[in-house]
PDB file of C-alpha atoms in Angstrom:
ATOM      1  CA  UNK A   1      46.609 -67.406  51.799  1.00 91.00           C
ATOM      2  CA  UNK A   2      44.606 -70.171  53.416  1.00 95.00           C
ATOM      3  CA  UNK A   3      41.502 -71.961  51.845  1.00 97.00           C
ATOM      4  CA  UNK A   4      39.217 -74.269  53.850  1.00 97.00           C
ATOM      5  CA  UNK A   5      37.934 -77.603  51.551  1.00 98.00           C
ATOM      6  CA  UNK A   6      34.912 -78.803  53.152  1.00 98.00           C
ATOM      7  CA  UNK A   7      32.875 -82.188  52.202  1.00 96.00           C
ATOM      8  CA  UNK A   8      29.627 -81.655  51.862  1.00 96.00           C
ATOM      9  CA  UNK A   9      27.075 -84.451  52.633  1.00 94.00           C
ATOM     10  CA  UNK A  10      27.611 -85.772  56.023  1.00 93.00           C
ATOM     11  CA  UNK A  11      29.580 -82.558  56.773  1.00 96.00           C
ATOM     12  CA  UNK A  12      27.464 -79.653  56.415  1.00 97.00           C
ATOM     13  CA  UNK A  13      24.277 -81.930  55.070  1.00 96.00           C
ATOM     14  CA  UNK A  14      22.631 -85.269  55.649  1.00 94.00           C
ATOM     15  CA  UNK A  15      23.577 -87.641  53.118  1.00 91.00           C
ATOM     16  CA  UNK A  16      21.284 -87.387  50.096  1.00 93.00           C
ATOM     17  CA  UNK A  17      21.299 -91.295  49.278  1.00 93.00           C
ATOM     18  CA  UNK A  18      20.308 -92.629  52.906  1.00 92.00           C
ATOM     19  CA  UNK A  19      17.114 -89.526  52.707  1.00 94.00           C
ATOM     20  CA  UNK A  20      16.741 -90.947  49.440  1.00 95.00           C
ATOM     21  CA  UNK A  21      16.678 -94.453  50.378  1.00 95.00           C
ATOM     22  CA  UNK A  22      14.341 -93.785  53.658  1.00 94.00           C
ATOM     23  CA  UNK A  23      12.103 -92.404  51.352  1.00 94.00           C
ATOM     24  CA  UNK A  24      11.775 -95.227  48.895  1.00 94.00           C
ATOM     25  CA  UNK A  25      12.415 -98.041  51.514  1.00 94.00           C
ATOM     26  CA  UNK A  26      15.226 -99.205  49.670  1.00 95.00           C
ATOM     27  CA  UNK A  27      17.463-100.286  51.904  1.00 93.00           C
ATOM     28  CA  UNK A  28      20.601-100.862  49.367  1.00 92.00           C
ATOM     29  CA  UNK A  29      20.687 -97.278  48.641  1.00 92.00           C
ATOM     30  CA  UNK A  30      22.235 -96.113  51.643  1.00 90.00           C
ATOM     31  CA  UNK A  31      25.501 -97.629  50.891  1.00 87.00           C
ATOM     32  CA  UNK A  32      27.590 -94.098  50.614  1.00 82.00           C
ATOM     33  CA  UNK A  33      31.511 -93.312  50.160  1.00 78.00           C
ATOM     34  CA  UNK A  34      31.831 -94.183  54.078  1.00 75.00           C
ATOM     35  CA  UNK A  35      31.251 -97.654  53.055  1.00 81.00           C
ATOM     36  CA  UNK A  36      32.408 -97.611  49.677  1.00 80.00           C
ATOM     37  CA  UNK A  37      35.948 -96.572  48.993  1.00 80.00           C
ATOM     38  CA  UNK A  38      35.437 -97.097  44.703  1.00 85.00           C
ATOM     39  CA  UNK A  39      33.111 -93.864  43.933  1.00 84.00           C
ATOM     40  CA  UNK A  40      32.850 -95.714  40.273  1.00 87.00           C
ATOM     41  CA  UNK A  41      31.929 -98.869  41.435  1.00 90.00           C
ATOM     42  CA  UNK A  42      29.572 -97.411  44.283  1.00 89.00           C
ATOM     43  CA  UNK A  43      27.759 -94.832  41.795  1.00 91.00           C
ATOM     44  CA  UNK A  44      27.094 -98.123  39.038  1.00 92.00           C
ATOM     45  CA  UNK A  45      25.652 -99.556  41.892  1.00 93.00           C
ATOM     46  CA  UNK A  46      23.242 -97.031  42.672  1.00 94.00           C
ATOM     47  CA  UNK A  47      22.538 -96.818  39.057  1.00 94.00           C
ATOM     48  CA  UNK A  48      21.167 -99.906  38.487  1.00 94.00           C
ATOM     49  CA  UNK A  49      19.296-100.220  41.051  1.00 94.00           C
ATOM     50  CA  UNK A  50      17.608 -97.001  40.096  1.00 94.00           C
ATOM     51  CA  UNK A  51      16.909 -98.255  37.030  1.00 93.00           C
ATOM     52  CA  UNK A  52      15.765-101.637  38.378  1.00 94.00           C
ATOM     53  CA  UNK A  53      12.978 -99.583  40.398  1.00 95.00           C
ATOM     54  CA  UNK A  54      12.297 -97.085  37.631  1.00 94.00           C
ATOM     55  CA  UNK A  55      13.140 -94.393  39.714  1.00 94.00           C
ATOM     56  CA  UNK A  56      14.791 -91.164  38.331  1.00 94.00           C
ATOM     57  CA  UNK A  57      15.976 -87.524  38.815  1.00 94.00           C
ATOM     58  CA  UNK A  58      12.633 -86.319  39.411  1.00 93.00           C
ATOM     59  CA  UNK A  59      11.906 -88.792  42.749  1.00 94.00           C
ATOM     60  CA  UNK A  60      15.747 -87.806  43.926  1.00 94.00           C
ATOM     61  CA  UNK A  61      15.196 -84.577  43.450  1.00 94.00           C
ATOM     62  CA  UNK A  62      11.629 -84.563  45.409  1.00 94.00           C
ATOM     63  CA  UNK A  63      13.685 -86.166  48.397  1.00 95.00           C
ATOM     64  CA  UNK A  64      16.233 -83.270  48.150  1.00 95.00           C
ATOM     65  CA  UNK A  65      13.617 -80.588  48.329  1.00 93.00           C
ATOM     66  CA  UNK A  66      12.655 -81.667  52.056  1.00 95.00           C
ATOM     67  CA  UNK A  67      16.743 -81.856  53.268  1.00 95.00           C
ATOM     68  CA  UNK A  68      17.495 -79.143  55.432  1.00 96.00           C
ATOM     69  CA  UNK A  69      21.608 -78.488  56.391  1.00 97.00           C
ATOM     70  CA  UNK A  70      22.656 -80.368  59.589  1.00 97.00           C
ATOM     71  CA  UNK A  71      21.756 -78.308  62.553  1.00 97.00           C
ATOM     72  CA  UNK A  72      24.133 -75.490  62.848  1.00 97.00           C
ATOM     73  CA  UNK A  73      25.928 -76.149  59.498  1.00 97.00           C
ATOM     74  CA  UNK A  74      24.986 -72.883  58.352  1.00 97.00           C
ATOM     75  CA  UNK A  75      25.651 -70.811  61.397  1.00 97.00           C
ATOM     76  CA  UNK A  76      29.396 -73.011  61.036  1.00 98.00           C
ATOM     77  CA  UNK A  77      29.626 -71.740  57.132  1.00 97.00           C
ATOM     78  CA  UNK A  78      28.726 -68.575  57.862  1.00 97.00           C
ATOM     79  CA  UNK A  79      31.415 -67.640  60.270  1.00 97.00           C
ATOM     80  CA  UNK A  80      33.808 -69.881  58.806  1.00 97.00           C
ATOM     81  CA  UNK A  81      33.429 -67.159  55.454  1.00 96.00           C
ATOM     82  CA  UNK A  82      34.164 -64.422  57.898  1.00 96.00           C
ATOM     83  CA  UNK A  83      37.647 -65.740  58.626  1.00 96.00           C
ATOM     84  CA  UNK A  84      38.745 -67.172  55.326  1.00 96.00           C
ATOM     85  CA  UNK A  85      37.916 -68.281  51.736  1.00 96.00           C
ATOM     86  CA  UNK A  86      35.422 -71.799  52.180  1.00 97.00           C
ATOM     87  CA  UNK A  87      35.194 -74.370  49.116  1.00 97.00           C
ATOM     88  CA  UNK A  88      33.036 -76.980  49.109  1.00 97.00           C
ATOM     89  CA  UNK A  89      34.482 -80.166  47.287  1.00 96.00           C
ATOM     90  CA  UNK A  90      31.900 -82.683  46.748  1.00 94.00           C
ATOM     91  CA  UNK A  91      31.132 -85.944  44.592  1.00 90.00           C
ATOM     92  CA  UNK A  92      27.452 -85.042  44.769  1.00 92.00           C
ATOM     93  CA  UNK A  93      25.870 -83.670  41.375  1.00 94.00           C
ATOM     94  CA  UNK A  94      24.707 -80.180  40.228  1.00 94.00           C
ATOM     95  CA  UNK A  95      21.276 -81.818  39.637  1.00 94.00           C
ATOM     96  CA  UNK A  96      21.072 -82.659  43.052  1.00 94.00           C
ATOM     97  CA  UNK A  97      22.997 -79.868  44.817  1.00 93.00           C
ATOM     98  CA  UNK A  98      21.305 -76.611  44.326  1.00 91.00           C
ATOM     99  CA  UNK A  99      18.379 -76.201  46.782  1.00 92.00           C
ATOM    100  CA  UNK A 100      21.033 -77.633  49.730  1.00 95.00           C
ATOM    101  CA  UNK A 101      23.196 -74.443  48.169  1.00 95.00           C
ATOM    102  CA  UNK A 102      20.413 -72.184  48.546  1.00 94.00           C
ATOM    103  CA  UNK A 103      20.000 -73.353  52.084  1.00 96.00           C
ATOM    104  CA  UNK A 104      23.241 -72.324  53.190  1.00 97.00           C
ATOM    105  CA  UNK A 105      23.611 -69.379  51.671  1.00 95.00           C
ATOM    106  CA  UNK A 106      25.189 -70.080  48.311  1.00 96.00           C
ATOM    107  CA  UNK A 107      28.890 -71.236  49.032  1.00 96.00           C
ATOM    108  CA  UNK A 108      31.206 -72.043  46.204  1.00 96.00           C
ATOM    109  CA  UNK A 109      30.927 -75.655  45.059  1.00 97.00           C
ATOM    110  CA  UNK A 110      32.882 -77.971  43.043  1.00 96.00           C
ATOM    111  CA  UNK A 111      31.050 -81.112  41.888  1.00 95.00           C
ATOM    112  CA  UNK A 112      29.994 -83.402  39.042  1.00 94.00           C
ATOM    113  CA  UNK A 113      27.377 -83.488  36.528  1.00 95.00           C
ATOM    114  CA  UNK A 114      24.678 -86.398  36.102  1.00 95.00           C
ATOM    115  CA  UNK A 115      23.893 -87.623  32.290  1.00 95.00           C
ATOM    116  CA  UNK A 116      20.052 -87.883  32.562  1.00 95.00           C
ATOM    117  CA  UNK A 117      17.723 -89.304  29.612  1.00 94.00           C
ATOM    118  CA  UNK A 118      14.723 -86.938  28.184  1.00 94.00           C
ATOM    119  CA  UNK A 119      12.321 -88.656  30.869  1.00 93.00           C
ATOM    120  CA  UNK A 120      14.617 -88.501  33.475  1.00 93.00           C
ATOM    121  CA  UNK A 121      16.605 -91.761  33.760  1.00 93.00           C
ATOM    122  CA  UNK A 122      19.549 -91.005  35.300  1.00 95.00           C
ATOM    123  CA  UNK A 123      21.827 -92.516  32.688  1.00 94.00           C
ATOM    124  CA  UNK A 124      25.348 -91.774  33.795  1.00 93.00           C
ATOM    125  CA  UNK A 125      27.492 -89.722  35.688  1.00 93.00           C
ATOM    126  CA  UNK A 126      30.512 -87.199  34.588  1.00 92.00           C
ATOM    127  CA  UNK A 127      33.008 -86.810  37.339  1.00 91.00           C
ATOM    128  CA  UNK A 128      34.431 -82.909  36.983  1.00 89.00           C
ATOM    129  CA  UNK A 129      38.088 -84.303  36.825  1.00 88.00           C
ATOM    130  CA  UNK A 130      39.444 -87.476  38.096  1.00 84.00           C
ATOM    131  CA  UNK A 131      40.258 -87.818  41.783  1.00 85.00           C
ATOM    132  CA  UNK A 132      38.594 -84.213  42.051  1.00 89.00           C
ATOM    133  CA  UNK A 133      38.990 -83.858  45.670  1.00 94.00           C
ATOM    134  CA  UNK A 134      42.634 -83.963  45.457  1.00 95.00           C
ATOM    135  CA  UNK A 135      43.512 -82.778  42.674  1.00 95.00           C
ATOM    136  CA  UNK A 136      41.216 -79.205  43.147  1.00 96.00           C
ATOM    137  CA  UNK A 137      43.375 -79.199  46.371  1.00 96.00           C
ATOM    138  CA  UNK A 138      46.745 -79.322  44.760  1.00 97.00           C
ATOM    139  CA  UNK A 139      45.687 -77.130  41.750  1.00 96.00           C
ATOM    140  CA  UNK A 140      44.721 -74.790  44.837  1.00 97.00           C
ATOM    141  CA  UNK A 141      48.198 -74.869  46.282  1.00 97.00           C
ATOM    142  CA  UNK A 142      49.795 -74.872  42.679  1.00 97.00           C
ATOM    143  CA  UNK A 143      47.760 -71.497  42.449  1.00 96.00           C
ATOM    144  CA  UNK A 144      49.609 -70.373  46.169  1.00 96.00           C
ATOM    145  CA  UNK A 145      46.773 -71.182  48.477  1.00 96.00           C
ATOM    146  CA  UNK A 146      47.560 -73.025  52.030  1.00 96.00           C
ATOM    147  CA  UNK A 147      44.565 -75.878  52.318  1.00 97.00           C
ATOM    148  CA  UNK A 148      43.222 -76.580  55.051  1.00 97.00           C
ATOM    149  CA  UNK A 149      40.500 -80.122  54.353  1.00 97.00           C
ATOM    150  CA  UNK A 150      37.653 -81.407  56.397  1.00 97.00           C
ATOM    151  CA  UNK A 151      35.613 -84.360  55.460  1.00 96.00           C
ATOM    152  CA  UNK A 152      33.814 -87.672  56.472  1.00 94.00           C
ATOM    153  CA  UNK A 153      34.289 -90.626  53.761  1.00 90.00           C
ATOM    154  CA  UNK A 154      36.755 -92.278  52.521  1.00 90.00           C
ATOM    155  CA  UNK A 155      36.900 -89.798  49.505  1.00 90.00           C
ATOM    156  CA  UNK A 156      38.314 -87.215  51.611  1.00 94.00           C
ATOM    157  CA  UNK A 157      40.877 -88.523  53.019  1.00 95.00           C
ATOM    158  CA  UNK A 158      43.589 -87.979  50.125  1.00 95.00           C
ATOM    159  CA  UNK A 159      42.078 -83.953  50.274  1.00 97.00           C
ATOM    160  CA  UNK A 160      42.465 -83.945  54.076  1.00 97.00           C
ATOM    161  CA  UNK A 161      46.152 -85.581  53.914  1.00 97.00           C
ATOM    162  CA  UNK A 162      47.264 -83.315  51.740  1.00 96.00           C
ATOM    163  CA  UNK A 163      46.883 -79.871  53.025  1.00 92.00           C
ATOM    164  CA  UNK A 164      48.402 -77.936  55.581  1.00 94.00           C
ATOM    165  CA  UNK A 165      46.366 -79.071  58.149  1.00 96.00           C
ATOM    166  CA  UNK A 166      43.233 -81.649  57.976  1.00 97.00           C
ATOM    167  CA  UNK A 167      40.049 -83.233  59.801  1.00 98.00           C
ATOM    168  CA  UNK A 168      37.242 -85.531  60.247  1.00 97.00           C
ATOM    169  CA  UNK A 169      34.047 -84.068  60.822  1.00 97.00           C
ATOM    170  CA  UNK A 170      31.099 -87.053  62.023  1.00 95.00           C
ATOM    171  CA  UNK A 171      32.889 -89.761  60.769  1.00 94.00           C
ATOM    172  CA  UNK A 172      32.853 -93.579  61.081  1.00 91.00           C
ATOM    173  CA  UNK A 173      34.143 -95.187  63.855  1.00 94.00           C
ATOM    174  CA  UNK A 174      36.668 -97.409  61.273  1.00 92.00           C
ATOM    175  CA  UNK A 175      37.829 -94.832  59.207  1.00 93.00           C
ATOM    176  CA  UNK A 176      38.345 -92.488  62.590  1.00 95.00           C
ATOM    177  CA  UNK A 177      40.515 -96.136  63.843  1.00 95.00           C
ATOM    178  CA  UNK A 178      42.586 -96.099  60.647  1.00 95.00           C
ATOM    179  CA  UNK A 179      43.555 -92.836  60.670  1.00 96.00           C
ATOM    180  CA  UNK A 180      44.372 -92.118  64.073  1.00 96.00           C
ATOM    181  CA  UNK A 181      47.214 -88.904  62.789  1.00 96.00           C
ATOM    182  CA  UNK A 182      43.826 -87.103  62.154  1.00 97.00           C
ATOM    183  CA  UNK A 183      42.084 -84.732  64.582  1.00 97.00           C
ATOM    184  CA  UNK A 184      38.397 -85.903  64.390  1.00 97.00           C
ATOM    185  CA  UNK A 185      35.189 -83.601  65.559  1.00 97.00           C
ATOM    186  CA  UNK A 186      31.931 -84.865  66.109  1.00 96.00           C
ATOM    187  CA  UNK A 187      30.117 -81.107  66.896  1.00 96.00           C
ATOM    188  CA  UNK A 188      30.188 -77.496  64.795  1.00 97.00           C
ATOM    189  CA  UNK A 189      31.704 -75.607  67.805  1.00 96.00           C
ATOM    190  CA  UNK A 190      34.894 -77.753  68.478  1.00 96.00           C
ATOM    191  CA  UNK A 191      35.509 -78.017  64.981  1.00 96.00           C
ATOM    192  CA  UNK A 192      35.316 -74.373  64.002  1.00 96.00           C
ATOM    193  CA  UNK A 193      37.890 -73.729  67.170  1.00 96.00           C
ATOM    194  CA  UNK A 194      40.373 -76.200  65.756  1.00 96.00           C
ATOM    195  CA  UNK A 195      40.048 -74.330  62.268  1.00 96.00           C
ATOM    196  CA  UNK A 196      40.600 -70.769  64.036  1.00 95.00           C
ATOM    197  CA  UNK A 197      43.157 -72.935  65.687  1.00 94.00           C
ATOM    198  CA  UNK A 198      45.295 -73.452  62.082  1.00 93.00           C
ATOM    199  CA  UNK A 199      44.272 -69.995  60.224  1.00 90.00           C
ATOM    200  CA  UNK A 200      47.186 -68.049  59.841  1.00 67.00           C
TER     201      UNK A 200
END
C-alpha cells in the first residue's frame, strides 16, 4: 500500500518564519531549513533572537492567523486523498500548525511541540523523535507501506531518498543542482501527474 509524505511549509504553505519575519521586519528570521541544513542549530537561532526582541507565541501565532495555503495546495491535497493515504511530515510545531490544518481541510500531521513559558516565551522546542522525517518514513515501510516523499529543504531530502519514489516541490536552485537524481516540480498540476505517475 502506498503513502504519500508531504513537507509542509514551502510545499503546501508559505513558510511561517519569512511571514513572520515580514511582519516584524526582522530580516534574520527568514533563515529556514533551505538555508540551514542543522534544524538544532537553526531553531537556537531563531530562539534567541526572539527572545532578544521580546517577541513570543502570541505575535507568531497572530502572523499565522493571516497565512492562507499556497494557491491550489488545497485543491492538490484534496485529490491527492482521493487516490491514496497523504501524511504530512513537518518540523513546524503544533502551536503553530493548526489554523494552516484547518485551512486545508484537516490532513494528518506529524510534527513537534514548542516548550512555551506562562507569558508566552517560547522557551524551547521538543522534536517528536529524532530525524523525524526519516525515521516516520521507515517506521511507515517497517509497518508495510510503499512511500512515496515530496519536499523542499534540506530536511527532506533523507525522507525523499528513501522511499519508493521521491520529489522536490519549489525548491532552491542549489539544492535542485545537488541533487540532480531527483525529479523537481515547480507547479501543483505537474506534480500531482508525476504522483499518479508512481501510484500503484
Amino acid at each position: 500500500m502506498d503513502i504519500v509524505c508531504l513537507d509542509l511549509e514551502g510545499v503546501l504553505v508559505p513558510e511561517i518564519w519569512i511571514a513572520f519575519s515580514e511582519a516584524t521586519g526582522i530580516p534574520e528570521l527568514k533563515r529556514t531549513t533551505r538555508d540551514e541544513p542543522d534544524y538544532d542549530k537553526l531553531m537556537n537561532y531563531r530562539l534567541n533572537i526572539l527572545k532578544e526582541h521580546h517577541l513570543g507565541l502570541k505575535e507568531i501565532q497572530k502572523t499565522i492567523a493571516g497565512i492562507d495555503p499556497l494557491p491550489g495546495a488545497k485543491e492538490f491535497l484534496d485529490e491527492l486523498r482521493t487516490l491514496t493515504q497523504v501524511l504530512i511530515l513537518s518540523d513546524t510545531f503544533t502551536e503553530f500548525a493548526k489554523p494552516l490544518m484547518e485551512k486545508l481541510g484537516w490532513p494528518t500531521l506529524f510534527c513537534n511541540s514548542l516548550d512555551v513559558a506562562p507569558d508566552g516565551e517560547i522557551t524551547g522546542y521538543r522534536m517528536r523523535i529524532e530525524n523525524s522525517k526519516l525515521t516516520t518514513v521507515k517506521a511507515l515501510q517497517s509497518a508495510g507501506f510503499e512511500t512515496i516523499a515530496a519536499g523542499d529543504s534540506f530536511n527532506d531530502l533523507g525522507m525523499i531518498k528513501a522511499g519508493r519514489a521521491g520529489f522536490l516541490f519549489r525548491s532552491t536552485e542549489q539544492i535542485k543542482k545537488d541533487n540532480p537524481d531527483i525529479p523537481a516540480f515547480e507547479e501543483f498540476d505537474e506534480f500531482l501527474a508525476a504522483i499518479k505517475g508512481v501510484l500503484k
